[in-house]
Amino acid sequence: MSNPDHPPAVGVLDQGPELIFPPGFLWGAATAAYQIEGAATEGGRTPSIWDTFSHTEGRVVAGHTGDVACDHYHRMPSDVRLMAELGLKSYRFSVSWPRVQPGGSGPANAAGLDFYRRLVDELLGHGIEPWLTLYHWDLPQPLEDAGGWPARDTAGRFADYAELVADALGDRVTYWTTLNEPWCSAFLGYGSGVHAPGRSDGADAVRAGHHLMLGHGLAVQALRASRPEAQLGITVNLYPVTPASDAPADVDAARRIDALANRFFLDPVLRGSYPTDLAADLREVTDFGHVRDGDLAVISTPLDLVGVNYYSRHVVAAPVEGAEPEPYWRAPSCWPGSEDVRFVTRGVPVTDMNWEIDTPGLTETLRRVHEEYSDLPLYVTENGSAFVDAVVDGQVDDVDRLAYFDAHLRAAHEAINAGVPLRGYFAWSLMDNFEWAWGYTKRFGMVWIDYDSQARIPKSSARWYAEVIRRNGLAAQ
Ligand code: FCB
């Protein structure tokens, strides 16, 4: 689909051998509150589902918790200075709901809001555009106790929380995304249970997905009313889904997983409807009785941008008798109604998460959103890789991570050349941090964290990224 407002910028971009990005391209890095802040019980913060989950034996590798994390809560000003040294144009962070509205309802916690006011002021003071995510998975525990995301009321609570944050920060934050990766909240949190709150019920996962999107739509309406000039969006994690062969059964397996992973969210948010094949695939799981009249109109409230998180591709095949269930996000319980689909490993290079590196998948994903769904500006709100790093002579030479970023930026550039209105890119992550169920055992950062001393060491990828930002592009290959 071509869009007259966003013409392909081929002529502008092809300046010699370098790959130059469009003027004003928003170069950033991302983090999330529970993964970096620590200070779990300070300043009036109360537990979220991730505090409860990580403190429950056997849930997180090695019993790690976010209690201290990167101690960013106390080190925020120097962390912002580090961002400025790297030349970041933008910083994507999330607000901890239980820090600013302990318990998830009722009045704001002034001390909690104050932390984010100071963060935003520091960022603006260094010329760094704040990019605020309202929900990166840390639901206040009392809301989970009242039913969590499978309960409809949680959507309304989320809209109230959005309004409260808008009142406090709306005068100084332009870019707002509601949810980070609702697929993970719904299907890892309530389906497979490998994420907080650790429940495992297919129907609850589907209900959670719906109420997350309802909360998104209500929050967008609240934000729009309060800050008409804000740029509003959502971040979804998307995967190209490829059948392992042309056999019709494999093609159908890919269709099913695409419906659950991608179209479950893209269709309601950007088209105002659920895919009909999804409802058919899930008929043994749920009758969608939780969807009320008017919900889809709320969910599809117009946005200003779409955030895409991209890490890898799913390759799938039809079920075979007796196939072993696979780990983590391939766990059968992540895919209600499609539990017997097989995820195929191709033997291509993987990261330390065992995620296959699939660079063309980023171009494909961005093109798909633009060509099939929306003319809205797109942003890569996360992209990155975990690798095993080592400090040698005070340096961390993370060549694999650097190569991953470089290749994916080339893929992003290719999408721009194909006409995608891609306006920015956020590396995941600014710094090593609490990688959810993997605790501190997986490092995604451009900046090394020494968890004993809390020292920060910019890795080679950070220095390289600073240069990419400085020249607004990549060197010739
Ligand atoms: C995404 C999450 C982010 C981080 C990366 C590796 O799914 O949004 O918090 O864990 O994966």
GROMACS .gro file of C-alpha atoms and ligand atoms in nm:
model
  488
    1MET     CA    1   0.000   0.000   0.000
    2SER     CA    2   0.150   0.335  -0.087
    3ASN     CA    3   0.092   0.635   0.132
    4PRO     CA    4   0.117   0.985  -0.013
    5ASP     CA    5   0.225   1.125   0.326
    6HIS     CA    6   0.518   0.888   0.352
    7PRO     CA    7   0.666   0.845   0.004
    8PRO     CA    8   0.948   0.596  -0.031
    9ALA     CA    9   1.262   0.793   0.037
   10VAL     CA   10   1.489   0.597  -0.195
   11GLY     CA   11   1.643   0.901  -0.355
   12VAL     CA   12   1.718   1.060  -0.019
   13LEU     CA   13   1.870   0.747   0.128
   14ASP     CA   14   2.099   0.627  -0.144
   15GLN     CA   15   2.379   0.874  -0.090
   16GLY     CA   16   2.689   0.685  -0.184
   17PRO     CA   17   2.803   0.368  -0.023
   18GLU     CA   18   2.681   0.446   0.327
   19LEU     CA   19   2.332   0.346   0.436
   20ILE     CA   20   2.190   0.673   0.558
   21PHE     CA   21   1.859   0.685   0.748
   22PRO     CA   22   1.594   0.955   0.694
   23PRO     CA   23   1.653   1.288   0.866
   24GLY     CA   24   1.523   1.293   1.220
   25PHE     CA   25   1.532   0.916   1.254
   26LEU     CA   26   1.476   0.843   1.623
   27TRP     CA   27   1.774   0.641   1.747
   28GLY     CA   28   1.710   0.499   2.090
   29ALA     CA   29   1.757   0.226   2.342
   30ALA     CA   30   1.499   0.060   2.562
   31THR     CA   31   1.458  -0.077   2.914
   32ALA     CA   32   1.169  -0.171   3.141
   33ALA     CA   33   1.099  -0.074   3.501
   34TYR     CA   34   1.109  -0.413   3.672
   35GLN     CA   35   1.415  -0.517   3.475
   36ILE     CA   36   1.636  -0.227   3.587
   37GLU     CA   37   1.498  -0.014   3.869
   38GLY     CA   38   1.537  -0.226   4.183
   39ALA     CA   39   1.425  -0.033   4.494
   40ALA     CA   40   1.135  -0.272   4.507
   41THR     CA   41   1.008  -0.157   4.845
   42GLU     CA   42   1.120   0.206   4.842
   43GLY     CA   43   0.926   0.527   4.788
   44GLY     CA   44   0.591   0.363   4.859
   45ARG     CA   45   0.617   0.097   4.585
   46THR     CA   46   0.415  -0.218   4.655
   47PRO     CA   47   0.449  -0.566   4.495
   48SER     CA   48   0.363  -0.641   4.137
   49ILE     CA   49   0.299  -0.987   3.995
   50TRP     CA   50   0.671  -1.003   3.907
   51ASP     CA   51   0.774  -0.947   4.269
   52THR     CA   52   0.546  -1.227   4.382
   53PHE     CA   53   0.650  -1.456   4.097
   54SER     CA   54   1.024  -1.403   4.133
   55HIS     CA   55   1.002  -1.459   4.507
   56THR     CA   56   0.825  -1.790   4.451
   57GLU     CA   57   1.068  -2.080   4.453
   58GLY     CA   58   1.136  -2.241   4.120
   59ARG     CA   59   0.992  -1.964   3.901
   60VAL     CA   60   1.305  -1.771   3.802
   61VAL     CA   61   1.645  -1.922   3.725
   62ALA     CA   62   1.869  -1.927   4.035
   63GLY     CA   63   1.598  -1.755   4.240
   64HIS     CA   64   1.689  -1.415   4.097
   65THR     CA   65   1.452  -1.125   4.166
   66GLY     CA   66   1.421  -0.762   4.059
   67ASP     CA   67   1.472  -0.637   4.416
   68VAL     CA   68   1.796  -0.459   4.326
   69ALA     CA   69   1.833  -0.519   3.950
   70CYS     CA   70   2.058  -0.245   3.803
   71ASP     CA   71   1.979  -0.011   4.091
   72HIS     CA   72   1.867   0.238   3.830
   73TYR     CA   73   1.623   0.395   4.077
   74HIS     CA   74   1.923   0.532   4.267
   75ARG     CA   75   2.161   0.575   3.974
   76MET     CA   76   1.920   0.736   3.730
   77PRO     CA   77   2.106   1.069   3.679
   78SER     CA   78   2.434   0.898   3.594
   79ASP     CA   79   2.252   0.648   3.371
   80VAL     CA   80   2.102   0.939   3.179
   81ARG     CA   81   2.447   1.095   3.147
   82LEU     CA   82   2.566   0.766   2.997
   83MET     CA   83   2.279   0.778   2.746
   84ALA     CA   84   2.384   1.130   2.653
   85GLU     CA   85   2.745   1.017   2.606
   86LEU     CA   86   2.622   0.752   2.364
   87GLY     CA   87   2.430   1.021   2.177
   88LEU     CA   88   2.089   0.857   2.216
   89LYS     CA   89   1.812   1.064   2.060
   90SER     CA   90   1.545   0.883   2.259
   91TYR     CA   91   1.508   0.654   2.560
   92ARG     CA   92   1.224   0.407   2.593
   93PHE     CA   93   1.143   0.326   2.956
   94SER     CA   94   0.839   0.192   3.134
   95VAL     CA   95   0.655   0.329   3.433
   96SER     CA   96   0.610   0.087   3.720
   97TRP     CA   97   0.238   0.083   3.793
   98PRO     CA   98   0.281  -0.026   4.159
   99ARG     CA   99   0.532   0.255   4.211
  100VAL     CA  100   0.297   0.531   4.100
  101GLN     CA  101  -0.036   0.379   4.206
  102PRO     CA  102   0.037   0.123   4.477
  103GLY     CA  103  -0.223  -0.147   4.479
  104GLY     CA  104  -0.342  -0.057   4.129
  105SER     CA  105  -0.633   0.167   4.226
  106GLY     CA  106  -0.694   0.483   4.419
  107PRO     CA  107  -0.475   0.790   4.448
  108ALA     CA  108  -0.132   0.844   4.300
  109ASN     CA  109   0.184   0.797   4.502
  110ALA     CA  110   0.359   1.132   4.479
  111ALA     CA  111   0.703   0.985   4.554
  112GLY     CA  112   0.666   0.733   4.272
  113LEU     CA  113   0.556   0.992   4.019
  114ASP     CA  114   0.837   1.214   4.129
  115PHE     CA  115   1.095   0.958   4.023
  116TYR     CA  116   0.957   0.962   3.667
  117ARG     CA  117   0.928   1.342   3.667
  118ARG     CA  118   1.296   1.361   3.754
  119LEU     CA  119   1.384   1.099   3.493
  120VAL     CA  120   1.195   1.286   3.221
  121ASP     CA  121   1.351   1.618   3.324
  122GLU     CA  122   1.699   1.466   3.314
  123LEU     CA  123   1.630   1.325   2.969
  124LEU     CA  124   1.493   1.651   2.833
  125GLY     CA  125   1.783   1.836   2.990
  126HIS     CA  126   2.018   1.620   2.784
  127GLY     CA  127   1.814   1.657   2.465
  128ILE     CA  128   1.688   1.297   2.482
  129GLU     CA  129   1.327   1.237   2.381
  130PRO     CA  130   1.142   1.040   2.650
  131TRP     CA  131   0.941   0.743   2.516
  132LEU     CA  132   0.706   0.618   2.785
  133THR     CA  133   0.557   0.268   2.804
  134LEU     CA  134   0.273   0.243   3.053
  135TYR     CA  135   0.272  -0.133   3.101
  136HIS     CA  136   0.574  -0.357   3.074
  137TRP     CA  137   0.426  -0.652   3.265
  138ASP     CA  138   0.427  -0.535   3.627
  139LEU     CA  139   0.060  -0.561   3.724
  140PRO     CA  140  -0.002  -0.454   4.085
  141GLN     CA  141  -0.052  -0.773   4.287
  142PRO     CA  142  -0.394  -0.674   4.431
  143LEU     CA  143  -0.531  -0.653   4.076
  144GLU     CA  144  -0.407  -1.006   4.008
  145ASP     CA  145  -0.567  -1.117   4.334
  146ALA     CA  146  -0.894  -0.970   4.203
  147GLY     CA  147  -0.868  -1.181   3.884
  148GLY     CA  148  -0.582  -1.025   3.686
  149TRP     CA  149  -0.608  -0.964   3.313
  150PRO     CA  150  -0.864  -1.241   3.258
  151ALA     CA  151  -1.099  -1.017   3.462
  152ARG     CA  152  -1.264  -0.737   3.266
  153ASP     CA  153  -1.232  -0.485   3.547
  154THR     CA  154  -0.852  -0.478   3.507
  155ALA     CA  155  -0.896  -0.297   3.173
  156GLY     CA  156  -1.078  -0.013   3.349
  157ARG     CA  157  -0.814   0.003   3.622
  158PHE     CA  158  -0.547   0.036   3.352
  159ALA     CA  159  -0.727   0.332   3.192
  160ASP     CA  160  -0.747   0.505   3.533
  161TYR     CA  161  -0.375   0.448   3.582
  162ALA     CA  162  -0.302   0.586   3.233
  163GLU     CA  163  -0.494   0.903   3.320
  164LEU     CA  164  -0.304   0.943   3.643
  165VAL     CA  165   0.030   0.918   3.463
  166ALA     CA  166  -0.089   1.155   3.190
  167ASP     CA  167  -0.184   1.412   3.453
  168ALA     CA  168   0.165   1.397   3.600
  169LEU     CA  169   0.383   1.365   3.290
  170GLY     CA  170   0.165   1.468   2.998
  171ASP     CA  171   0.313   1.816   2.990
  172ARG     CA  172   0.660   1.683   2.910
  173VAL     CA  173   0.622   1.346   2.736
  174THR     CA  174   0.519   1.333   2.370
  175TYR     CA  175   0.551   0.961   2.290
  176TRP     CA  176   0.331   0.716   2.476
  177THR     CA  177   0.281   0.346   2.422
  178THR     CA  178   0.021   0.165   2.626
  179LEU     CA  179   0.124  -0.202   2.641
  180ASN     CA  180   0.447  -0.381   2.577
  181GLU     CA  181   0.394  -0.714   2.401
  182PRO     CA  182   0.043  -0.815   2.509
  183TRP     CA  183   0.107  -1.162   2.362
  184CYS     CA  184   0.362  -1.226   2.636
  185SER     CA  185   0.139  -1.089   2.912
  186ALA     CA  186  -0.151  -1.306   2.797
  187PHE     CA  187   0.005  -1.628   2.668
  188LEU     CA  188   0.323  -1.655   2.876
  189GLY     CA  189   0.153  -1.516   3.188
  190TYR     CA  190  -0.180  -1.702   3.177
  191GLY     CA  191  -0.123  -1.978   2.916
  192SER     CA  192   0.212  -2.144   2.971
  193GLY     CA  193   0.270  -1.978   3.307
  194VAL     CA  194   0.643  -1.925   3.245
  195HIS     CA  195   0.591  -1.555   3.317
  196ALA     CA  196   0.407  -1.388   3.604
  197PRO     CA  197   0.152  -1.450   3.736
  198GLY     CA  198   0.233  -1.807   3.636
  199ARG     CA  199  -0.117  -1.932   3.562
  200SER     CA  200  -0.190  -2.190   3.298
  201ASP     CA  201  -0.531  -2.193   3.136
  202GLY     CA  202  -0.595  -2.143   2.764
  203ALA     CA  203  -0.931  -1.970   2.807
  204ASP     CA  204  -0.784  -1.732   3.064
  205ALA     CA  205  -0.498  -1.649   2.826
  206VAL     CA  206  -0.745  -1.557   2.551
  207ARG     CA  207  -0.955  -1.350   2.792
  208ALA     CA  208  -0.638  -1.180   2.919
  209GLY     CA  209  -0.541  -1.092   2.562
  210HIS     CA  210  -0.881  -0.933   2.504
  211HIS     CA  211  -0.882  -0.735   2.827
  212LEU     CA  212  -0.527  -0.614   2.768
  213MET     CA  213  -0.639  -0.475   2.433
  214LEU     CA  214  -0.954  -0.330   2.588
  215GLY     CA  215  -0.736  -0.161   2.850
  216HIS     CA  216  -0.516  -0.031   2.568
  217GLY     CA  217  -0.815   0.121   2.385
  218LEU     CA  218  -0.958   0.279   2.700
  219ALA     CA  219  -0.616   0.416   2.791
  220VAL     CA  220  -0.572   0.567   2.445
  221GLN     CA  221  -0.908   0.741   2.484
  222ALA     CA  222  -0.812   0.873   2.827
  223LEU     CA  223  -0.471   0.992   2.706
  224ARG     CA  224  -0.618   1.152   2.396
  225ALA     CA  225  -0.871   1.344   2.605
  226SER     CA  226  -0.605   1.461   2.846
  227ARG     CA  227  -0.318   1.530   2.599
  228PRO     CA  228  -0.454   1.583   2.245
  229GLU     CA  229  -0.107   1.660   2.110
  230ALA     CA  230   0.056   1.337   2.234
  231GLN     CA  231   0.174   1.065   1.995
  232LEU     CA  232   0.000   0.745   2.103
  233GLY     CA  233   0.062   0.383   2.017
  234ILE     CA  234   0.111   0.026   2.131
  235THR     CA  235   0.406  -0.212   2.110
  236VAL     CA  236   0.343  -0.561   1.977
  237ASN     CA  237   0.593  -0.845   1.938
  238LEU     CA  238   0.560  -0.991   1.591
  239TYR     CA  239   0.707  -1.296   1.420
  240PRO     CA  240   0.703  -1.402   1.060
  241VAL     CA  241   0.556  -1.752   1.071
  242THR     CA  242   0.678  -1.985   0.799
  243PRO     CA  243   0.562  -2.337   0.721
  244ALA     CA  244   0.841  -2.597   0.725
  245SER     CA  245   0.726  -2.718   0.381
  246ASP     CA  246   0.460  -2.649   0.118
  247ALA     CA  247   0.254  -2.942   0.244
  248PRO     CA  248  -0.099  -2.815   0.314
  249ALA     CA  249  -0.085  -2.940   0.674
  250ASP     CA  250   0.232  -2.740   0.741
  251VAL     CA  251   0.085  -2.433   0.573
  252ASP     CA  252  -0.219  -2.468   0.797
  253ALA     CA  253   0.001  -2.497   1.106
  254ALA     CA  254   0.167  -2.169   1.008
  255ARG     CA  255  -0.172  -2.006   0.961
  256ARG     CA  256  -0.279  -2.112   1.311
  257ILE     CA  257   0.035  -1.987   1.482
  258ASP     CA  258   0.027  -1.663   1.284
  259ALA     CA  259  -0.329  -1.610   1.405
  260LEU     CA  260  -0.234  -1.661   1.771
  261ALA     CA  261   0.099  -1.477   1.765
  262ASN     CA  262   0.031  -1.185   1.534
  263ARG     CA  263  -0.322  -1.142   1.403
  264PHE     CA  264  -0.477  -1.192   1.751
  265PHE     CA  265  -0.352  -0.839   1.826
  266LEU     CA  266  -0.302  -0.668   1.490
  267ASP     CA  267  -0.655  -0.733   1.366
  268PRO     CA  268  -0.850  -0.600   1.665
  269VAL     CA  269  -0.620  -0.300   1.719
  270LEU     CA  270  -0.577  -0.195   1.355
  271ARG     CA  271  -0.893  -0.335   1.192
  272GLY     CA  272  -1.145  -0.356   1.474
  273SER     CA  273  -1.218  -0.729   1.437
  274TYR     CA  274  -1.086  -1.068   1.540
  275PRO     CA  275  -0.969  -1.295   1.257
  276THR     CA  276  -1.246  -1.544   1.179
  277ASP     CA  277  -1.005  -1.838   1.152
  278LEU     CA  278  -0.876  -1.762   1.503
  279ALA     CA  279  -1.224  -1.796   1.652
  280ALA     CA  280  -1.269  -2.126   1.466
  281ASP     CA  281  -0.930  -2.258   1.585
  282LEU     CA  282  -1.015  -2.167   1.945
  283ARG     CA  283  -1.372  -2.303   1.952
  284GLU     CA  284  -1.277  -2.584   2.194
  285VAL     CA  285  -1.105  -2.331   2.420
  286THR     CA  286  -1.348  -2.039   2.436
  287ASP     CA  287  -1.668  -1.910   2.276
  288PHE     CA  288  -1.539  -1.550   2.301
  289GLY     CA  289  -1.832  -1.479   2.533
  290HIS     CA  290  -1.607  -1.228   2.711
  291VAL     CA  291  -1.619  -0.995   2.409
  292ARG     CA  292  -1.896  -0.739   2.459
  293ASP     CA  293  -2.065  -0.514   2.207
  294GLY     CA  294  -1.855  -0.206   2.149
  295ASP     CA  295  -1.529  -0.359   2.273
  296LEU     CA  296  -1.372  -0.379   1.929
  297ALA     CA  297  -1.456  -0.017   1.857
  298VAL     CA  298  -1.271   0.080   2.175
  299ILE     CA  299  -0.979  -0.150   2.098
  300SER     CA  300  -0.940   0.002   1.751
  301THR     CA  301  -0.941   0.363   1.871
  302PRO     CA  302  -0.716   0.545   1.620
  303LEU     CA  303  -0.345   0.561   1.700
  304ASP     CA  304  -0.055   0.777   1.586
  305LEU     CA  305   0.209   0.506   1.560
  306VAL     CA  306   0.274   0.135   1.595
  307GLY     CA  307   0.571  -0.010   1.783
  308VAL     CA  308   0.711  -0.341   1.664
  309ASN     CA  309   0.938  -0.563   1.872
  310TYR     CA  310   1.129  -0.809   1.658
  311TYR     CA  311   1.360  -1.090   1.764
  312SER     CA  312   1.312  -1.400   1.549
  313ARG     CA  313   1.093  -1.613   1.323
  314HIS     CA  314   0.870  -1.912   1.397
  315VAL     CA  315   0.900  -2.206   1.157
  316VAL     CA  316   0.625  -2.460   1.216
  317ALA     CA  317   0.493  -2.789   1.089
  318ALA     CA  318   0.192  -3.010   1.130
  319PRO     CA  319   0.168  -3.228   1.439
  320VAL     CA  320   0.324  -3.573   1.451
  321GLU     CA  321   0.235  -3.850   1.687
  322GLY     CA  322   0.438  -3.848   2.008
  323ALA     CA  323   0.640  -3.532   1.934
  324GLU     CA  324   0.812  -3.395   2.242
  325PRO     CA  325   0.678  -3.064   2.370
  326GLU     CA  326   0.935  -2.791   2.328
  327PRO     CA  327   1.058  -2.540   2.583
  328TYR     CA  328   0.968  -2.181   2.671
  329TRP     CA  329   0.773  -1.981   2.413
  330ARG     CA  330   0.733  -2.298   2.209
  331ALA     CA  331   0.562  -2.469   2.501
  332PRO     CA  332   0.232  -2.617   2.380
  333SER     CA  333   0.040  -2.426   2.645
  334CYS     CA  334   0.142  -2.096   2.481
  335TRP     CA  335  -0.073  -2.191   2.184
  336PRO     CA  336  -0.424  -2.281   2.298
  337GLY     CA  337  -0.611  -2.467   2.028
  338SER     CA  338  -0.285  -2.540   1.844
  339GLU     CA  339  -0.096  -2.734   2.111
  340ASP     CA  340   0.008  -3.007   1.871
  341VAL     CA  341   0.174  -2.781   1.612
  342ARG     CA  342   0.548  -2.849   1.597
  343PHE     CA  343   0.808  -2.572   1.609
  344VAL     CA  344   1.095  -2.659   1.379
  345THR     CA  345   1.456  -2.572   1.445
  346ARG     CA  346   1.644  -2.498   1.125
  347GLY     CA  347   1.999  -2.522   1.251
  348VAL     CA  348   2.079  -2.159   1.168
  349PRO     CA  349   2.286  -1.954   1.417
  350VAL     CA  350   2.109  -1.872   1.741
  351THR     CA  351   2.158  -1.624   2.025
  352ASP     CA  352   2.214  -1.720   2.388
  353MET     CA  353   1.832  -1.739   2.421
  354ASN     CA  354   1.839  -2.009   2.153
  355TRP     CA  355   1.640  -1.775   1.929
  356GLU     CA  356   1.730  -1.819   1.563
  357ILE     CA  357   1.888  -1.514   1.403
  358ASP     CA  358   1.666  -1.423   1.110
  359THR     CA  359   1.750  -1.081   0.976
  360PRO     CA  360   1.521  -1.075   0.668
  361GLY     CA  361   1.235  -1.142   0.909
  362LEU     CA  362   1.258  -0.783   1.032
  363THR     CA  363   1.212  -0.641   0.682
  364GLU     CA  364   0.928  -0.885   0.622
  365THR     CA  365   0.754  -0.797   0.948
  366LEU     CA  366   0.773  -0.421   0.896
  367ARG     CA  367   0.651  -0.455   0.539
  368ARG     CA  368   0.364  -0.672   0.649
  369VAL     CA  369   0.236  -0.426   0.907
  370HIS     CA  370   0.260  -0.143   0.657
  371GLU     CA  371   0.129  -0.323   0.351
  372GLU     CA  372  -0.148  -0.526   0.515
  373TYR     CA  373  -0.253  -0.314   0.811
  374SER     CA  374  -0.161   0.048   0.841
  375ASP     CA  375  -0.013   0.363   0.696
  376LEU     CA  376   0.087   0.478   1.044
  377PRO     CA  377   0.448   0.560   1.124
  378LEU     CA  378   0.623   0.249   1.256
  379TYR     CA  379   0.900   0.224   1.514
  380VAL     CA  380   1.110  -0.075   1.604
  381THR     CA  381   1.060  -0.046   1.980
  382GLU     CA  382   1.284  -0.347   2.057
  383ASN     CA  383   1.540  -0.552   1.872
  384GLY     CA  384   1.850  -0.714   2.015
  385SER     CA  385   2.025  -1.028   2.128
  386ALA     CA  386   2.164  -1.206   2.431
  387PHE     CA  387   2.517  -1.339   2.406
  388VAL     CA  388   2.765  -1.455   2.666
  389ASP     CA  389   2.997  -1.162   2.734
  390ALA     CA  390   3.326  -1.141   2.915
  391VAL     CA  391   3.513  -0.849   3.068
  392VAL     CA  392   3.873  -0.858   2.948
  393ASP     CA  393   4.106  -0.581   3.063
  394GLY     CA  394   3.806  -0.375   3.160
  395GLN     CA  395   3.647  -0.403   2.813
  396VAL     CA  396   3.358  -0.608   2.674
  397ASP     CA  397   3.408  -0.681   2.306
  398ASP     CA  398   3.061  -0.810   2.210
  399VAL     CA  399   3.121  -0.873   1.843
  400ASP     CA  400   2.821  -1.105   1.802
  401ARG     CA  401   2.578  -0.853   1.946
  402LEU     CA  402   2.728  -0.575   1.735
  403ALA     CA  403   2.689  -0.791   1.422
  404TYR     CA  404   2.328  -0.867   1.518
  405PHE     CA  405   2.245  -0.497   1.548
  406ASP     CA  406   2.428  -0.410   1.229
  407ALA     CA  407   2.248  -0.678   1.026
  408HIS     CA  408   1.907  -0.583   1.163
  409LEU     CA  409   1.962  -0.215   1.095
  410ARG     CA  410   2.041  -0.304   0.735
  411ALA     CA  411   1.715  -0.499   0.727
  412ALA     CA  412   1.531  -0.199   0.873
  413HIS     CA  413   1.684   0.023   0.609
  414GLU     CA  414   1.568  -0.216   0.341
  415ALA     CA  415   1.214  -0.183   0.474
  416ILE     CA  416   1.243   0.197   0.447
  417ASN     CA  417   1.359   0.161   0.088
  418ALA     CA  418   1.055  -0.058   0.024
  419GLY     CA  419   0.830   0.230   0.137
  420VAL     CA  420   0.777   0.153   0.506
  421PRO     CA  421   0.742   0.474   0.712
  422LEU     CA  422   0.987   0.354   0.975
  423ARG     CA  423   1.067   0.649   1.201
  424GLY     CA  424   1.291   0.506   1.469
  425TYR     CA  425   1.474   0.212   1.620
  426PHE     CA  426   1.527   0.121   1.987
  427ALA     CA  427   1.799  -0.126   2.073
  428TRP     CA  428   1.710  -0.380   2.338
  429SER     CA  429   1.865  -0.309   2.571
  430LEU     CA  430   2.051  -0.007   2.698
  431MET     CA  431   2.201  -0.222   2.973
  432ASP     CA  432   2.212  -0.582   3.092
  433ASN     CA  433   1.916  -0.647   3.318
  434PHE     CA  434   1.672  -0.889   3.480
  435GLU     CA  435   1.566  -1.106   3.187
  436TRP     CA  436   1.237  -1.228   3.338
  437ALA     CA  437   1.230  -1.605   3.394
  438TRP     CA  438   1.600  -1.617   3.308
  439GLY     CA  439   1.698  -1.372   3.581
  440TYR     CA  440   2.041  -1.218   3.533
  441THR     CA  441   2.173  -1.515   3.335
  442LYS     CA  442   2.104  -1.359   2.993
  443ARG     CA  443   2.272  -1.036   2.888
  444PHE     CA  444   2.108  -0.816   2.623
  445GLY     CA  445   2.275  -0.486   2.711
  446MET     CA  446   2.492  -0.251   2.513
  447VAL     CA  447   2.624  -0.158   2.853
  448TRP     CA  448   2.766  -0.429   3.081
  449ILE     CA  449   2.638  -0.434   3.438
  450ASP     CA  450   2.855  -0.572   3.716
  451TYR     CA  451   2.577  -0.685   3.951
  452ASP     CA  452   2.812  -0.687   4.253
  453SER     CA  453   2.954  -0.338   4.219
  454GLN     CA  454   2.685  -0.191   3.987
  455ALA     CA  455   2.965  -0.063   3.765
  456ARG     CA  456   2.862   0.014   3.407
  457ILE     CA  457   3.093  -0.066   3.113
  458PRO     CA  458   2.982   0.035   2.764
  459LYS     CA  459   3.046  -0.266   2.540
  460SER     CA  460   3.185  -0.246   2.185
  461SER     CA  461   2.827  -0.246   2.053
  462ALA     CA  462   2.753   0.071   2.252
  463ARG     CA  463   3.051   0.255   2.103
  464TRP     CA  464   2.958   0.132   1.757
  465TYR     CA  465   2.594   0.242   1.806
  466ALA     CA  466   2.709   0.588   1.915
  467GLU     CA  467   2.888   0.616   1.581
  468VAL     CA  468   2.583   0.493   1.389
  469ILE     CA  469   2.376   0.762   1.559
  470ARG     CA  470   2.637   1.028   1.494
  471ARG     CA  471   2.644   0.959   1.120
  472ASN     CA  472   2.270   0.871   1.107
  473GLY     CA  473   2.354   0.552   0.925
  474LEU     CA  474   2.582   0.260   0.869
  475ALA     CA  475   2.917   0.236   0.703
  476ALA     CA  476   2.935   0.065   0.366
  477GLN     CA  477   2.977  -0.309   0.390
  478FCB     C1  478   1.095  -0.883   2.510
  478FCB     C2  479   1.063  -0.800   2.631
  478FCB     C3  480   1.182  -0.735   2.695
  478FCB     C4  481   1.301  -0.826   2.695
  478FCB     C5  482   1.326  -0.881   2.557
  478FCB     C6  483   1.447  -0.971   2.547
  478FCB     O1  484   0.999  -0.983   2.493
  478FCB     O2  485   0.972  -0.699   2.597
  478FCB     O3  486   1.146  -0.694   2.824
  478FCB     O4  487   1.286  -0.924   2.790
  478FCB     O5  488   1.215  -0.953   2.514
   0.00000   0.00000   0.00000
